[in-house]
Amino acid sequence: MKRKNNKFNKRPQNPLNKLSLFQKSDSRFSKKCPLSGKDAPKIDYKNIKLLKRYVSDTDKIMPSRITSVSQNKQRKLTSEIKKAKILGLI
Amino acid sequence: MNFYEHTLIAKQDLSTPDLNNIEKKYKDIITKTDGKVIKVEKWGLLNFSKKIKAYNKGFYIHYKFEADNKTLEEIRRNSIIDNSLLRHLTVKYKKLDTDTEYFKENNEKKK
């Protein structure tokens, strides 16, 4: 008897969710973090060529779910971008 | 003794002798309060992404040095009083890499 109830408590399966999960797993998880490789560029407030890539055209810092940067590098990136902004480089 | 990187932004309407003595002034401050200047970089005239105090361009001077807290306090006090400086930023580092220069190429282009 208990098992039956269990069946009805399951979350309603959303067909759309299944489809998007399939697509997401293809494109997003497979991408590796571009900054944590062996010969990755150094994250520095002077290295504006690199920092500009992770800043949107309205000078906002891009979220890591779009640029697939690892959390540790994303934290370094934001602090360096803010230092560059103070100096007016970015 | 920690490693620091200090960048100054001077106003764009300064003449080159003024710039030189600004650079010399802060170099002397560091050496006077027993700091050790490792490298001085002049990034030249760069334009800002946003206006800073109604200025669009500024001369950037970059110091890499090893110092104590006293020199930092001295530098900060002087650069606040000095009205020819727009902005300054000091960053502490465990170890400095003095080989990569990011703003060297636009100096060459200008020369």
GROMACS .gro file of C-alpha atoms in nm:
model
  201
    1MET     CA    1   0.000   0.000   0.000
    2LYS     CA    2   0.274   0.240   0.096
    3ARG     CA    3   0.456   0.187  -0.232
    4LYS     CA    4   0.150   0.295  -0.428
    5ASN     CA    5   0.134   0.628  -0.249
    6ASN     CA    6   0.496   0.666  -0.325
    7LYS     CA    7   0.419   0.642  -0.694
    8PHE     CA    8   0.179   0.937  -0.683
    9ASN     CA    9   0.417   1.161  -0.491
   10LYS     CA   10   0.662   1.169  -0.784
   11ARG     CA   11   0.720   1.512  -0.936
   12PRO     CA   12   0.517   1.562  -1.255
   13GLN     CA   13   0.754   1.485  -1.543
   14ASN     CA   14   0.781   1.793  -1.765
   15PRO     CA   15   0.852   1.672  -2.121
   16LEU     CA   16   1.012   2.006  -2.207
   17ASN     CA   17   1.251   1.975  -1.913
   18LYS     CA   18   1.376   1.638  -2.039
   19LEU     CA   19   1.444   1.779  -2.383
   20SER     CA   20   1.634   2.085  -2.254
   21LEU     CA   21   1.831   1.868  -2.012
   22PHE     CA   22   1.947   1.659  -2.306
   23GLN     CA   23   2.050   1.964  -2.507
   24LYS     CA   24   2.217   2.135  -2.208
   25SER     CA   25   2.428   1.833  -2.123
   26ASP     CA   26   2.567   1.837  -2.475
   27SER     CA   27   2.685   2.196  -2.504
   28ARG     CA   28   2.754   2.324  -2.153
   29PHE     CA   29   2.906   2.048  -1.945
   30SER     CA   30   3.147   1.935  -2.209
   31LYS     CA   31   3.321   2.277  -2.226
   32LYS     CA   32   3.629   2.296  -2.002
   33CYS     CA   33   3.728   2.609  -1.813
   34PRO     CA   34   3.954   2.809  -2.050
   35LEU     CA   35   4.151   2.961  -1.761
   36SER     CA   36   4.245   2.656  -1.560
   37GLY     CA   37   4.441   2.473  -1.827
   38LYS     CA   38   4.818   2.419  -1.813
   39ASP     CA   39   4.918   2.707  -2.039
   40ALA     CA   40   4.626   2.930  -1.938
   41PRO     CA   41   4.681   3.307  -1.955
   42LYS     CA   42   4.755   3.481  -1.624
   43ILE     CA   43   4.458   3.662  -1.471
   44ASP     CA   44   4.588   4.009  -1.394
   45TYR     CA   45   4.436   4.357  -1.380
   46LYS     CA   46   4.697   4.470  -1.630
   47ASN     CA   47   4.610   4.197  -1.881
   48ILE     CA   48   4.314   4.387  -2.025
   49LYS     CA   49   4.310   4.183  -2.347
   50LEU     CA   50   4.204   3.879  -2.144
   51LEU     CA   51   3.970   4.064  -1.909
   52LYS     CA   52   3.785   4.231  -2.196
   53ARG     CA   53   3.673   3.889  -2.316
   54TYR     CA   54   3.481   3.827  -1.993
   55VAL     CA   55   3.311   4.167  -1.981
   56SER     CA   56   2.990   4.238  -2.173
   57ASP     CA   57   2.963   4.538  -2.406
   58THR     CA   58   2.791   4.735  -2.130
   59ASP     CA   59   3.089   4.668  -1.896
   60LYS     CA   60   2.913   4.400  -1.693
   61ILE     CA   61   3.099   4.089  -1.578
   62MET     CA   62   2.972   3.781  -1.766
   63PRO     CA   63   2.833   3.505  -1.540
   64SER     CA   64   3.033   3.184  -1.523
   65ARG     CA   65   2.739   2.975  -1.646
   66ILE     CA   66   2.777   3.147  -1.984
   67THR     CA   67   3.155   3.164  -2.006
   68SER     CA   68   3.193   2.818  -1.837
   69VAL     CA   69   3.475   2.944  -1.613
   70SER     CA   70   3.544   2.745  -1.297
   71GLN     CA   71   3.431   2.901  -0.970
   72ASN     CA   72   3.782   2.959  -0.837
   73LYS     CA   73   3.896   3.138  -1.155
   74GLN     CA   74   3.569   3.335  -1.172
   75ARG     CA   75   3.637   3.481  -0.826
   76LYS     CA   76   3.990   3.581  -0.929
   77LEU     CA   77   3.852   3.724  -1.252
   78THR     CA   78   3.595   3.947  -1.080
   79SER     CA   79   3.846   4.094  -0.835
   80GLU     CA   80   4.095   4.167  -1.116
   81ILE     CA   81   3.822   4.320  -1.335
   82LYS     CA   82   3.717   4.546  -1.050
   83LYS     CA   83   4.077   4.659  -0.999
   84ALA     CA   84   4.105   4.735  -1.371
   85LYS     CA   85   3.784   4.933  -1.352
   86ILE     CA   86   3.922   5.145  -1.068
   87LEU     CA   87   4.220   5.234  -1.283
   88GLY     CA   88   3.992   5.310  -1.576
   89LEU     CA   89   4.154   5.044  -1.794
   90ILE     CA   90   3.832   4.859  -1.868
   91MET     CA   91   5.889   4.317   0.361
   92ASN     CA   92   5.612   4.244   0.114
   93PHE     CA   93   5.592   4.292  -0.259
   94TYR     CA   94   5.366   4.566  -0.384
   95GLU     CA   95   5.256   4.705  -0.719
   96HIS     CA   96   5.154   5.069  -0.719
   97THR     CA   97   5.004   5.248  -1.016
   98LEU     CA   98   4.957   5.624  -1.039
   99ILE     CA   99   4.743   5.815  -1.287
  100ALA     CA  100   4.866   6.167  -1.353
  101LYS     CA  101   4.670   6.435  -1.533
  102GLN     CA  102   4.711   6.453  -1.909
  103ASP     CA  103   4.804   6.822  -1.924
  104LEU     CA  104   5.137   6.770  -1.744
  105SER     CA  105   5.457   6.838  -1.928
  106THR     CA  106   5.723   6.569  -1.946
  107PRO     CA  107   5.957   6.732  -1.691
  108ASP     CA  108   5.663   6.746  -1.449
  109LEU     CA  109   5.599   6.380  -1.512
  110ASN     CA  110   5.962   6.291  -1.452
  111ASN     CA  111   5.976   6.465  -1.120
  112ILE     CA  112   5.651   6.302  -1.011
  113GLU     CA  113   5.805   5.966  -1.091
  114LYS     CA  114   6.129   6.062  -0.914
  115LYS     CA  115   5.937   6.196  -0.614
  116TYR     CA  116   5.759   5.869  -0.547
  117LYS     CA  117   6.073   5.668  -0.617
  118ASP     CA  118   6.252   5.873  -0.351
  119ILE     CA  119   5.967   5.821  -0.106
  120ILE     CA  120   6.002   5.447  -0.144
  121THR     CA  121   6.379   5.442  -0.110
  122LYS     CA  122   6.378   5.693   0.177
  123THR     CA  123   6.151   5.480   0.396
  124ASP     CA  124   6.379   5.178   0.336
  125GLY     CA  125   6.175   5.024   0.057
  126LYS     CA  126   6.338   4.880  -0.253
  127VAL     CA  127   6.216   4.975  -0.601
  128ILE     CA  128   6.235   4.672  -0.831
  129LYS     CA  129   6.096   4.819  -1.146
  130VAL     CA  130   5.930   5.134  -1.277
  131GLU     CA  131   5.711   5.117  -1.586
  132LYS     CA  132   5.571   5.413  -1.772
  133TRP     CA  133   5.259   5.303  -1.954
  134GLY     CA  134   5.228   5.644  -2.120
  135LEU     CA  135   4.910   5.823  -2.218
  136LEU     CA  136   4.610   5.591  -2.210
  137ASN     CA  137   4.249   5.694  -2.244
  138PHE     CA  138   4.004   5.593  -1.973
  139SER     CA  139   3.694   5.384  -2.031
  140LYS     CA  140   3.501   5.636  -1.822
  141LYS     CA  141   3.565   6.002  -1.741
  142ILE     CA  142   3.767   6.047  -1.421
  143LYS     CA  143   3.719   6.397  -1.277
  144ALA     CA  144   3.637   6.540  -1.620
  145TYR     CA  145   3.950   6.387  -1.778
  146ASN     CA  146   3.954   6.134  -2.058
  147LYS     CA  147   4.324   6.055  -2.072
  148GLY     CA  148   4.596   6.007  -1.816
  149PHE     CA  149   4.961   5.921  -1.778
  150TYR     CA  150   5.006   5.587  -1.603
  151ILE     CA  151   5.318   5.522  -1.392
  152HIS     CA  152   5.360   5.175  -1.247
  153TYR     CA  153   5.595   5.083  -0.962
  154LYS     CA  154   5.695   4.735  -0.851
  155PHE     CA  155   5.866   4.748  -0.517
  156GLU     CA  156   5.929   4.573  -0.191
  157ALA     CA  157   5.838   4.768   0.117
  158ASP     CA  158   5.685   4.782   0.461
  159ASN     CA  159   5.371   4.940   0.590
  160LYS     CA  160   5.541   5.275   0.654
  161THR     CA  161   5.618   5.334   0.287
  162LEU     CA  162   5.260   5.253   0.191
  163GLU     CA  163   5.127   5.503   0.440
  164GLU     CA  164   5.376   5.764   0.312
  165ILE     CA  165   5.281   5.702  -0.051
  166ARG     CA  166   4.912   5.718   0.023
  167ARG     CA  167   4.943   6.041   0.217
  168ASN     CA  168   5.147   6.206  -0.056
  169SER     CA  169   4.933   6.094  -0.346
  170ILE     CA  170   4.618   6.223  -0.178
  171ILE     CA  171   4.772   6.566  -0.118
  172ASP     CA  172   4.925   6.580  -0.467
  173ASN     CA  173   4.655   6.736  -0.688
  174SER     CA  174   4.826   6.646  -1.012
  175LEU     CA  175   4.736   6.280  -0.951
  176LEU     CA  176   4.392   6.155  -1.036
  177ARG     CA  177   4.399   5.808  -0.890
  178HIS     CA  178   4.631   5.551  -0.736
  179LEU     CA  179   4.606   5.181  -0.658
  180THR     CA  180   4.837   4.964  -0.449
  181VAL     CA  181   4.821   4.584  -0.475
  182LYS     CA  182   5.003   4.342  -0.245
  183TYR     CA  183   5.165   4.034  -0.394
  184LYS     CA  184   5.342   3.730  -0.253
  185LYS     CA  185   5.588   3.730  -0.542
  186LEU     CA  186   5.617   3.967  -0.836
  187ASP     CA  187   5.665   3.868  -1.198
  188THR     CA  188   5.857   4.153  -1.350
  189ASP     CA  189   5.908   4.002  -1.695
  190THR     CA  190   5.563   4.029  -1.857
  191GLU     CA  191   5.492   4.383  -1.967
  192TYR     CA  192   5.140   4.440  -2.090
  193PHE     CA  193   5.165   4.801  -2.200
  194LYS     CA  194   5.499   4.789  -2.377
  195GLU     CA  195   5.368   4.757  -2.730
  196ASN     CA  196   5.169   5.080  -2.737
  197ASN     CA  197   5.475   5.267  -2.612
  198GLU     CA  198   5.675   5.130  -2.903
  199LYS     CA  199   5.403   5.229  -3.145
  200LYS     CA  200   5.403   5.585  -3.019
  201LYS     CA  201   5.781   5.628  -3.032
   0.00000   0.00000   0.00000
